[in-house]
């Protein structure tokens, strides 16, 4: 597999079709919106914080397969983590996705995030993959302004 | 053909090109020979920009090799040659639009600059507090925002004629919105997001009955149909060269001399003046009054060559070929489960806009690129249209004279593959 077929890993397609934690959260303690004005992708990320622990996380909105599956995978990884751990995870994800596409991935360290390795070859899609992550960080920081990838 | 063809000259339907003619036309476009991701390039993003024929590339090259100098100043041979070429291009564009006077052809950077020029000169002079500017719901952002800014500055109101589910202007509402406060109407001749060909001749008559002049945004019509500004009776017409086989960075504003004369300048600089002292400047006459600074001389020459290219092929035949492609492509899209066409007006030019239930437009565009097929994905600078149809974006395949039914078959096959991968 090469090219776009490699970009759209089975895991990505599956999360796109059946996104996890895809719902609005009425008792969220923090929310933030992420939007990509270029393509109209728009997601809201909901966090329920218990102290500095993420007791629950969900997202809702509309976007492409890359942005939606990335948001979905993100929510599965964040539940039960501290806000510090969430931020560290973002740094790891961001570092991976902006790395040289030729660099081999450390699948073991990256875990589920490794499926987004194919995005590295498509610079315009990096914004899609990180959209919900940026919204999550903004929610932790309790910034209520919409986050834009532009 | 599902829709009657515009045949202003012959009064009968122009024939689309046959396969041999299309093969010959394709050979005039060198870029169509390149491959994309190991596939022959299938370029279906023509509403964004068209490819350039050999004739236009040669005109640009020859200008810089044999005629390059500044215009309207030098007494030397090259300057005269450059001036002749530049002013010759203006005459070609007058003929292309059937404008009454050559001085009514103003070279701009493109349709966007043409609209801004009218907003900044005619608009700022004639639109005041309490007045109204009327647009439609299907305008490109470039035919919304300049009027929004003008209205905000002047205390005027921007009114919007609504559209139907098919993507046509509601003429009853348009008629209702026209009134004595309407100081200008700005209309897309053809919608870039939907392909709808608006009944502009009728809409212009309706506006004139209320005393309102009309600007036609011809960015998406000039590539696809013969334009006759006298027959249309529009007051302003703008086009972009790069969408009609010409270079980027050059376009035309046609404006009635009677309306343009006496307006304040748009930009100030060289070439637009008659005399300058520190006390007073006298401005040049049309069209130079609106062309401050050294113009895009080579671009104008290239645009003139593009207009000749279209005329030589027969613009009504280009339109007939493209309408046949849109009809054919639209039927193919109808046959793919989960595809929703956005914009289904009976009279469409150049554009097939659609969504799929299983895949986002960006994913469609990315997957098609893998097959060597270039389409546009996004809001097409027409966010109000997207909002009306309740979609964040669409995929848009748009055709030009060199496209074929086989290419649309490849598009349909690509969409079927996307459906099998994504659902």
Coordinates of C-alpha atoms in Angstrom, one line a residue:
Chain A
X1 CA 0.0 0.0 0.0
X2 CA 1.2 3.5 -0.8
X3 CA -0.1 7.0 -1.1
X4 CA -3.6 7.8 0.0
X5 CA -4.3 4.2 0.6
X6 CA -1.6 4.2 3.2
X7 CA -2.9 7.4 4.7
X8 CA -6.3 5.9 5.2
X9 CA -5.2 3.1 7.6
X10 CA -8.0 0.6 8.5
X11 CA -8.0 2.0 12.0
X12 CA -8.6 5.5 10.7
X13 CA -11.4 4.4 8.5
X14 CA -13.0 2.5 11.3
X15 CA -12.8 5.4 13.8
X16 CA -14.2 7.7 11.1
X17 CA -17.2 5.4 10.6
X18 CA -17.8 4.7 14.3
X19 CA -16.2 7.5 16.2
X20 CA -15.8 6.8 20.0
X21 CA -17.1 9.3 22.6
X22 CA -18.8 11.2 19.8
X23 CA -21.4 13.1 21.8
X24 CA -22.1 16.4 23.4
X25 CA -21.5 16.4 27.2
X26 CA -24.0 18.3 29.3
X27 CA -22.0 18.2 32.5
X28 CA -18.7 19.1 31.0
X29 CA -16.5 21.3 33.2
X30 CA -14.5 22.6 30.2
X31 CA -15.2 22.9 26.5
X32 CA -13.4 24.3 23.6
X33 CA -14.1 24.6 19.9
X34 CA -11.6 23.8 17.2
X35 CA -12.1 24.9 13.6
X36 CA -10.2 24.9 10.3
X37 CA -11.5 27.8 8.4
X38 CA -9.9 26.5 5.2
X39 CA -12.1 23.4 4.9
X40 CA -14.9 24.1 7.4
X41 CA -13.9 21.4 9.8
X42 CA -15.4 22.1 13.2
X43 CA -15.3 20.1 16.5
X44 CA -16.1 20.8 20.1
X45 CA -14.1 19.0 22.7
X46 CA -15.7 18.4 26.1
X47 CA -13.8 17.6 29.3
X48 CA -15.1 16.6 32.7
X49 CA -12.2 17.3 35.1
X50 CA -12.0 15.9 38.6
X51 CA -9.2 18.0 40.1
X52 CA -6.5 17.6 37.5
X53 CA -7.8 14.2 36.3
X54 CA -9.8 13.8 33.1
X55 CA -12.8 11.9 34.4
X56 CA -14.6 12.0 31.0
X57 CA -13.9 13.3 27.5
X58 CA -16.0 13.5 24.4
X59 CA -16.2 15.4 21.1
X60 CA -18.8 16.5 18.6
X61 CA -18.9 18.2 15.2
X62 CA -18.0 17.6 11.6
X63 CA -14.8 17.1 9.7
X64 CA -12.8 14.8 7.4
X65 CA -11.8 11.3 8.2
X66 CA -8.3 12.4 9.4
X67 CA -9.6 15.0 11.8
X68 CA -12.5 12.9 13.0
X69 CA -10.6 9.7 13.6
X70 CA -7.8 11.6 15.3
X71 CA -10.3 13.2 17.7
X72 CA -11.8 9.8 18.3
X73 CA -8.5 8.1 19.1
X74 CA -7.6 11.0 21.3
X75 CA -10.7 10.6 23.5
X76 CA -9.9 6.9 24.0
X77 CA -6.4 7.8 25.2
X78 CA -7.3 10.6 27.5
X79 CA -9.8 9.1 29.9
X80 CA -8.3 8.7 33.3
X81 CA -5.2 10.7 32.5
X82 CA -4.1 13.9 34.3
X83 CA -4.1 17.2 32.4
X84 CA -0.3 17.1 32.6
X85 CA -0.2 13.6 31.0
X86 CA -2.7 14.8 28.3
X87 CA -0.4 17.7 27.5
X88 CA 2.6 15.3 27.3
X89 CA 0.7 13.0 25.0
X90 CA -0.1 16.0 22.7
X91 CA 3.6 16.8 22.6
X92 CA 4.4 13.2 21.6
X93 CA 1.7 13.2 18.9
X94 CA 2.7 16.6 17.5
X95 CA 6.4 15.6 17.4
X96 CA 5.6 12.4 15.6
X97 CA 3.2 14.0 13.0
X98 CA 5.6 16.8 12.2
X99 CA 8.6 14.5 11.8
X100 CA 10.2 13.6 8.5
X101 CA 7.9 11.1 6.7
X102 CA 11.0 8.9 6.0
X103 CA 11.9 8.5 9.7
X104 CA 10.8 5.1 11.0
X105 CA 8.1 5.3 13.7
X106 CA 8.6 4.0 17.2
X107 CA 5.4 2.0 17.2
X108 CA 5.8 0.8 20.7
X109 CA 6.1 4.2 22.2
X110 CA 3.4 5.7 20.1
X111 CA 0.8 3.0 20.5
X112 CA -2.5 3.8 18.8
X113 CA -1.1 7.1 17.6
X114 CA 1.2 5.4 15.2
X115 CA -1.7 4.9 12.7
X116 CA -1.5 8.6 11.9
X117 CA 2.2 8.2 10.7
X118 CA 0.9 8.3 7.1
X119 CA -0.3 11.9 7.6
X120 CA 3.4 13.0 7.7
X121 CA 3.6 12.8 3.9
X122 CA 0.6 15.2 3.5
X123 CA 1.6 18.5 5.2
X124 CA -1.9 20.1 4.6
X125 CA -3.5 17.3 6.5
X126 CA -1.4 17.8 9.6
X127 CA -3.9 20.5 10.6
X128 CA -6.7 18.0 10.3
X129 CA -5.0 15.5 12.5
X130 CA -4.2 18.0 15.2
X131 CA -7.4 20.0 15.2
X132 CA -9.2 18.2 18.1
X133 CA -5.9 18.0 20.1
X134 CA -5.5 21.8 19.9
X135 CA -9.1 22.2 21.1
X136 CA -8.4 19.8 24.0
X137 CA -5.4 21.9 25.1
X138 CA -7.5 25.0 24.9
X139 CA -10.2 23.3 27.0
X140 CA -7.6 22.4 29.7
X141 CA -6.3 26.0 29.6
X142 CA -10.0 27.0 29.8
X143 CA -9.7 29.3 26.9
X144 CA -13.2 29.8 25.6
X145 CA -12.3 31.4 22.3
X146 CA -12.6 29.1 19.3
X147 CA -9.2 27.6 18.4
X148 CA -8.3 28.0 14.8
X149 CA -5.6 26.1 12.9
X150 CA -4.9 29.1 10.8
Chain B
X1 CA -29.0 18.1 -24.6
X2 CA -31.1 18.6 -21.6
X3 CA -30.9 22.4 -21.8
X4 CA -31.1 24.7 -24.8
X5 CA -27.8 26.1 -25.9
X6 CA -27.1 29.8 -26.1
X7 CA -26.5 30.5 -29.8
X8 CA -26.7 34.2 -30.2
X9 CA -25.3 34.2 -33.7
X10 CA -26.6 31.2 -35.6
X11 CA -29.9 30.8 -33.8
X12 CA -29.4 27.0 -33.8
X13 CA -27.6 24.7 -31.4
X14 CA -23.8 24.7 -31.8
X15 CA -22.3 21.2 -32.1
X16 CA -20.0 19.9 -29.4
X17 CA -16.5 18.8 -30.5
X18 CA -16.0 15.3 -31.8
X19 CA -13.3 13.0 -30.4
X20 CA -10.8 14.0 -33.1
X21 CA -11.3 17.7 -32.4
X22 CA -10.9 17.2 -28.7
X23 CA -7.7 15.2 -29.2
X24 CA -6.4 18.1 -31.3
X25 CA -7.4 20.6 -28.7
X26 CA -5.8 18.6 -25.9
X27 CA -2.5 18.6 -27.8
X28 CA -2.4 22.4 -27.5
X29 CA -2.1 22.1 -23.7
X30 CA 1.4 20.8 -22.8
X31 CA 0.5 20.3 -19.1
X32 CA -2.0 17.6 -20.0
X33 CA 0.9 15.4 -20.9
X34 CA 2.3 15.2 -17.4
X35 CA 1.4 12.3 -15.1
X36 CA 0.1 12.5 -11.6
X37 CA 0.8 9.7 -9.1
X38 CA 1.6 7.4 -12.0
X39 CA -1.7 8.1 -13.7
X40 CA -2.4 10.5 -16.7
X41 CA -3.4 13.8 -15.2
X42 CA -7.2 14.3 -15.2
X43 CA -7.6 18.0 -14.5
X44 CA -11.1 18.8 -13.2
X45 CA -10.3 21.9 -11.2
X46 CA -11.0 24.4 -14.0
X47 CA -13.3 26.7 -12.0
X48 CA -10.3 27.4 -9.8
X49 CA -8.0 28.0 -12.8
X50 CA -7.8 26.6 -16.3
X51 CA -4.7 25.3 -18.0
X52 CA -2.9 27.3 -20.7
X53 CA -2.7 26.5 -24.4
X54 CA 0.5 26.6 -26.4
X55 CA -0.7 29.8 -28.0
X56 CA -0.9 31.7 -24.7
X57 CA 2.5 30.3 -23.5
X58 CA 4.1 31.4 -26.8
X59 CA 2.5 34.9 -26.6
X60 CA 4.0 35.4 -23.1
X61 CA 7.4 34.1 -24.2
X62 CA 7.5 36.1 -27.4
X63 CA 6.5 39.2 -25.6
X64 CA 9.4 39.0 -23.2
X65 CA 11.8 37.9 -25.9
X66 CA 10.9 40.4 -28.6
X67 CA 8.7 43.2 -27.3
X68 CA 9.6 43.9 -23.7
X69 CA 9.6 47.5 -22.7
X70 CA 7.4 49.8 -20.7
X71 CA 4.3 51.1 -22.3
X72 CA 2.9 54.6 -23.0
X73 CA 6.3 56.4 -22.5
X74 CA 9.2 55.5 -24.6
X75 CA 9.8 56.8 -28.1
X76 CA 12.0 53.9 -28.9
X77 CA 11.1 50.9 -31.0
X78 CA 10.6 48.4 -28.2
X79 CA 8.4 50.7 -26.2
X80 CA 6.2 51.3 -29.3
X81 CA 6.1 47.6 -29.9
X82 CA 5.1 46.9 -26.3
X83 CA 2.5 49.7 -26.3
X84 CA 1.0 48.3 -29.6
X85 CA 0.8 44.8 -28.1
X86 CA -0.8 46.0 -24.8
X87 CA -3.3 48.3 -26.5
X88 CA -3.9 45.6 -29.1
X89 CA -4.8 43.2 -26.3
X90 CA -7.3 45.8 -25.1
X91 CA -8.9 45.9 -28.5
X92 CA -9.1 42.1 -28.5
X93 CA -10.9 42.1 -25.2
X94 CA -13.3 44.8 -26.5
X95 CA -14.2 42.4 -29.3
X96 CA -14.4 39.4 -26.9
X97 CA -17.0 41.3 -24.8
X98 CA -18.5 43.2 -27.7
X99 CA -18.0 46.4 -25.7
X100 CA -18.9 49.6 -27.6
X101 CA -15.6 51.4 -26.8
X102 CA -12.0 50.3 -26.4
X103 CA -11.6 52.8 -23.6
X104 CA -14.3 50.9 -21.6
X105 CA -11.9 48.0 -21.2
X106 CA -9.8 48.4 -18.0
X107 CA -7.1 45.8 -17.3
X108 CA -7.1 44.6 -13.6
X109 CA -5.5 41.8 -11.7
X110 CA -8.6 39.8 -12.0
X111 CA -12.3 39.8 -11.3
X112 CA -11.8 40.5 -7.6
X113 CA -9.9 43.7 -8.3
X114 CA -12.5 44.7 -10.9
X115 CA -15.3 44.4 -8.2
X116 CA -13.2 46.3 -5.7
X117 CA -12.5 49.0 -8.3
X118 CA -16.2 49.6 -8.9
X119 CA -17.0 49.5 -5.1
X120 CA -14.2 52.0 -4.4
X121 CA -15.1 54.4 -7.2
X122 CA -18.7 54.1 -8.4
X123 CA -19.8 52.7 -5.0
X124 CA -18.2 55.3 -2.8
X125 CA -19.6 58.1 -5.1
X126 CA -23.2 56.8 -5.5
X127 CA -24.0 54.7 -2.4
X128 CA -24.9 56.7 0.7
X129 CA -26.5 56.4 4.1
X130 CA -29.8 54.5 3.9
X131 CA -29.1 53.2 0.4
X132 CA -29.0 49.5 -0.5
X133 CA -26.7 47.2 -2.5
X134 CA -28.3 44.0 -3.7
X135 CA -26.5 40.7 -4.2
X136 CA -27.6 37.1 -4.3
X137 CA -27.1 34.2 -1.9
X138 CA -24.8 32.4 -4.4
X139 CA -22.1 35.1 -4.7
X140 CA -18.4 34.3 -4.3
X141 CA -16.9 36.0 -1.3
X142 CA -15.3 38.5 -3.7
X143 CA -18.7 39.8 -4.7
X144 CA -19.9 40.0 -1.1
X145 CA -17.1 41.4 1.0
X146 CA -16.3 44.6 -1.0
X147 CA -20.0 45.6 -0.8
X148 CA -20.1 44.7 2.9
X149 CA -17.2 47.1 3.5
X150 CA -18.7 49.8 1.3
X151 CA -22.1 49.5 3.1
X152 CA -20.4 49.6 6.6
X153 CA -18.5 52.7 5.5
X154 CA -21.5 54.5 4.1
X155 CA -24.2 53.4 6.5
X156 CA -25.9 51.5 3.6
X157 CA -27.5 48.1 3.8
X158 CA -26.5 44.9 1.9
X159 CA -29.5 43.0 0.7
X160 CA -29.4 39.4 -0.4
X161 CA -31.7 37.7 -2.9
X162 CA -32.4 34.2 -1.7
X163 CA -32.0 31.0 -3.7
X164 CA -34.0 27.8 -4.1
X165 CA -33.0 24.2 -3.3
X166 CA -32.0 23.7 -6.9
X167 CA -29.6 26.6 -6.5
X168 CA -31.5 29.2 -8.6
X169 CA -32.2 32.8 -7.6
X170 CA -35.7 33.4 -6.4
X171 CA -36.8 36.0 -8.9
X172 CA -39.9 36.9 -7.0
X173 CA -37.8 37.8 -4.0
X174 CA -35.2 39.5 -6.2
X175 CA -38.0 41.7 -7.6
X176 CA -39.3 42.4 -4.2
X177 CA -35.9 43.5 -2.9
X178 CA -35.3 45.9 -5.8
X179 CA -36.5 49.4 -4.8
X180 CA -35.7 53.1 -5.2
X181 CA -33.0 52.8 -2.5
X182 CA -31.1 50.1 -4.5
X183 CA -28.1 51.9 -5.8
X184 CA -26.2 48.9 -7.3
X185 CA -26.9 45.3 -8.0
X186 CA -24.0 42.8 -8.1
X187 CA -24.7 39.4 -9.6
X188 CA -22.8 36.2 -10.4
X189 CA -23.4 35.5 -14.1
X190 CA -22.5 31.8 -13.3
X191 CA -22.1 30.5 -9.7
X192 CA -18.7 29.1 -9.0
X193 CA -20.0 26.8 -6.3
X194 CA -23.1 25.5 -8.0
X195 CA -22.6 26.1 -11.8
X196 CA -26.0 27.8 -12.0
X197 CA -26.3 30.1 -15.0
X198 CA -28.4 33.0 -13.8
X199 CA -31.0 34.6 -16.0
X200 CA -29.0 37.8 -15.9
X201 CA -30.5 39.5 -18.9
X202 CA -33.9 39.5 -17.3
X203 CA -32.4 40.4 -13.9
X204 CA -30.6 43.3 -15.4
X205 CA -33.8 44.6 -17.0
X206 CA -35.6 44.3 -13.7
X207 CA -32.8 46.3 -12.0
X208 CA -32.8 48.9 -14.7
X209 CA -36.5 49.3 -14.3
X210 CA -35.8 50.4 -10.7
X211 CA -32.9 52.7 -11.9
X212 CA -30.2 50.5 -10.4
X213 CA -27.0 49.7 -12.5
X214 CA -25.8 46.1 -12.5
X215 CA -22.3 44.7 -12.1
X216 CA -22.0 41.1 -13.5
X217 CA -19.3 38.9 -12.0
X218 CA -18.3 37.0 -15.1
X219 CA -15.4 35.1 -13.6
X220 CA -17.2 31.8 -14.2
X221 CA -19.2 32.8 -17.3
X222 CA -16.5 34.2 -19.6
X223 CA -14.7 30.8 -19.9
X224 CA -17.9 29.0 -20.9
X225 CA -20.2 31.2 -23.1
X226 CA -20.1 34.1 -25.6
X227 CA -20.3 37.4 -23.7
X228 CA -22.0 40.4 -25.3
X229 CA -22.1 43.2 -22.8
X230 CA -24.3 45.2 -25.2
X231 CA -26.9 42.5 -25.5
X232 CA -26.7 41.8 -21.7
X233 CA -27.0 45.5 -21.2
X234 CA -24.9 45.2 -18.0
X235 CA -23.2 48.4 -16.6
X236 CA -20.1 46.6 -15.4
X237 CA -18.6 43.2 -16.2
X238 CA -15.6 41.7 -14.6
X239 CA -13.6 38.6 -15.6
X240 CA -10.4 36.8 -14.6
X241 CA -7.9 35.9 -17.3
X242 CA -6.6 32.7 -15.7
X243 CA -10.0 31.0 -15.6
X244 CA -10.3 31.4 -19.4
X245 CA -7.0 29.9 -20.5
X246 CA -5.0 33.1 -19.9
X247 CA -2.3 34.0 -17.4
X248 CA -2.8 34.7 -13.7
X249 CA -2.7 38.2 -12.5
X250 CA -4.7 39.8 -15.3
X251 CA -8.4 40.4 -15.8
X252 CA -10.8 42.9 -17.3
X253 CA -13.3 45.4 -16.0
X254 CA -15.7 46.6 -18.6
X255 CA -17.6 49.6 -17.5
X256 CA -19.9 52.0 -19.4
X257 CA -17.8 55.1 -20.1
X258 CA -20.7 57.3 -19.1
X259 CA -20.6 55.7 -15.6
X260 CA -16.8 55.6 -15.2
X261 CA -16.1 59.1 -16.3
X262 CA -16.0 61.7 -13.6
X263 CA -15.5 59.1 -10.8
X264 CA -12.6 59.5 -8.4
X265 CA -9.5 57.5 -9.1
X266 CA -9.0 54.0 -7.7
X267 CA -5.3 53.9 -7.2
X268 CA -2.9 56.8 -7.8
X269 CA 0.4 56.7 -9.5
X270 CA 2.1 56.9 -12.9
X271 CA 0.2 56.5 -16.2
X272 CA -3.1 57.6 -14.5
X273 CA -2.2 61.3 -14.6
X274 CA -2.0 64.0 -17.2
X275 CA 0.0 66.4 -15.2
X276 CA 1.3 66.6 -11.7
X277 CA 2.5 69.6 -9.7
X278 CA 2.7 69.7 -5.9
X279 CA -0.4 71.9 -5.9
X280 CA -2.7 69.9 -8.3
X281 CA -2.9 66.7 -10.3
X282 CA -4.9 66.3 -13.5
X283 CA -6.1 62.8 -14.0
X284 CA -5.8 60.9 -17.3
X285 CA -8.8 59.8 -19.3
X286 CA -10.3 56.3 -19.6
X287 CA -9.0 53.6 -19.5
X288 CA -5.6 54.8 -18.2
X289 CA -7.2 56.7 -15.3
X290 CA -7.8 53.3 -13.7
X291 CA -4.5 51.7 -14.5
X292 CA -2.0 53.3 -12.2
X293 CA 1.6 52.1 -12.5
X294 CA 3.2 49.8 -15.0
X295 CA 0.5 47.3 -15.9
X296 CA 0.8 43.6 -16.4
X297 CA 1.8 44.0 -20.0
X298 CA 2.7 40.5 -20.8
X299 CA -0.4 39.3 -18.9
X300 CA -2.6 41.4 -21.1
X301 CA -0.9 40.1 -24.2
X302 CA -1.4 36.5 -23.0
X303 CA -5.1 37.2 -22.2
X304 CA -5.6 38.6 -25.7
X305 CA -4.1 35.3 -27.0
X306 CA -6.5 33.3 -24.8
X307 CA -9.5 35.3 -26.1
X308 CA -8.3 34.5 -29.7
X309 CA -7.9 30.9 -28.8
X310 CA -11.5 30.7 -27.6
X311 CA -12.9 32.6 -30.5
X312 CA -11.0 30.5 -33.0
X313 CA -12.5 27.3 -31.5
X314 CA -15.9 28.9 -31.3
X315 CA -17.1 29.9 -27.9
X316 CA -20.6 28.6 -28.5
X317 CA -19.0 25.2 -29.3
X318 CA -16.8 25.3 -26.2
X319 CA -20.0 25.9 -24.2
X320 CA -21.9 23.1 -26.0
X321 CA -19.1 20.7 -25.3
X322 CA -18.9 21.6 -21.6
X323 CA -22.7 21.5 -21.2
X324 CA -22.6 18.0 -22.6
X325 CA -19.9 17.1 -20.1
X326 CA -21.9 18.5 -17.2
X327 CA -25.0 16.7 -18.3
X328 CA -23.1 13.4 -18.7
X329 CA -21.2 13.9 -15.4
X330 CA -24.4 14.8 -13.5
X331 CA -26.0 11.6 -14.7
X332 CA -23.0 9.6 -13.6
X333 CA -23.1 11.2 -10.2
X334 CA -26.8 10.4 -9.9
X335 CA -26.0 6.7 -10.4
X336 CA -23.6 6.5 -7.4
X337 CA -25.3 5.7 -4.1
X338 CA -24.7 8.2 -1.4
X339 CA -23.7 11.1 -3.7
X340 CA -25.7 14.3 -3.3
X341 CA -25.3 16.9 -6.0
X342 CA -25.3 20.5 -4.7
X343 CA -26.8 22.7 -7.3
X344 CA -29.2 21.1 -9.7
X345 CA -30.4 24.0 -11.8
X346 CA -31.3 22.9 -15.3
X347 CA -29.0 25.5 -16.8
X348 CA -25.5 24.9 -15.4
X349 CA -22.0 25.8 -16.8
X350 CA -18.8 23.9 -16.0
X351 CA -19.5 22.8 -12.5
X352 CA -20.4 19.5 -10.7
X353 CA -20.6 20.1 -7.0
X354 CA -21.3 17.2 -4.7
X355 CA -20.9 15.5 -1.3
X356 CA -20.8 11.8 -0.4
X357 CA -22.5 10.3 2.7
X358 CA -19.4 8.1 3.5
X359 CA -16.6 10.5 2.9
X360 CA -15.8 14.2 3.6
X361 CA -14.9 16.3 0.5
X362 CA -11.3 16.5 1.7
X363 CA -11.0 12.8 1.8
X364 CA -12.7 12.6 -1.7
X365 CA -10.1 15.0 -3.1
X366 CA -7.2 13.2 -1.5
X367 CA -8.3 9.8 -2.7
X368 CA -9.0 11.1 -6.3
X369 CA -5.5 12.6 -6.3
X370 CA -4.2 9.1 -5.9
X371 CA -5.9 8.3 -9.3
X372 CA -4.4 11.4 -10.9
X373 CA -7.7 13.3 -10.7
X374 CA -7.6 16.9 -9.6
X375 CA -10.8 18.3 -8.0
X376 CA -11.4 21.0 -5.5
X377 CA -12.6 20.3 -2.0
X378 CA -13.8 23.1 0.3
X379 CA -16.3 25.9 0.6
X380 CA -15.2 27.4 -2.7
X381 CA -15.2 30.9 -1.2
X382 CA -18.9 30.7 -1.1
X383 CA -19.6 30.0 2.6
X384 CA -23.2 31.3 2.5
X385 CA -24.0 28.7 -0.2
X386 CA -22.6 26.0 2.0
X387 CA -24.7 27.2 4.9
X388 CA -27.8 27.3 2.8
X389 CA -27.3 23.6 1.7
X390 CA -26.2 22.6 5.3
X391 CA -22.8 21.3 4.3
X392 CA -19.4 22.3 5.6
X393 CA -17.9 21.8 2.2
X394 CA -18.3 20.1 -1.2
X395 CA -16.2 18.4 -3.7
X396 CA -16.2 20.2 -7.0
X397 CA -15.3 18.8 -10.4
X398 CA -15.2 21.5 -13.0
X399 CA -14.7 21.1 -16.7
X400 CA -13.0 23.0 -19.6
X401 CA -12.8 22.5 -23.3
X402 CA -10.1 19.8 -23.1
X403 CA -12.0 17.5 -20.8
X404 CA -13.6 14.3 -22.0
X405 CA -16.4 11.9 -21.1
X406 CA -13.7 9.3 -20.5
X407 CA -12.2 11.5 -17.8
X408 CA -15.7 11.8 -16.1
X409 CA -15.9 8.0 -16.3
X410 CA -12.6 7.8 -14.4
X411 CA -14.0 10.3 -11.8
X412 CA -17.1 8.1 -11.3
X413 CA -14.9 5.0 -11.0
X414 CA -12.7 6.8 -8.4
X415 CA -15.9 7.8 -6.4
X416 CA -17.0 4.1 -6.5
X417 CA -13.6 3.1 -5.1
X418 CA -13.9 5.7 -2.3
X419 CA -17.3 4.3 -1.5
X420 CA -15.9 0.8 -1.2
X421 CA -13.1 2.1 1.1
X422 CA -15.0 4.4 3.3
X423 CA -18.3 2.6 3.8

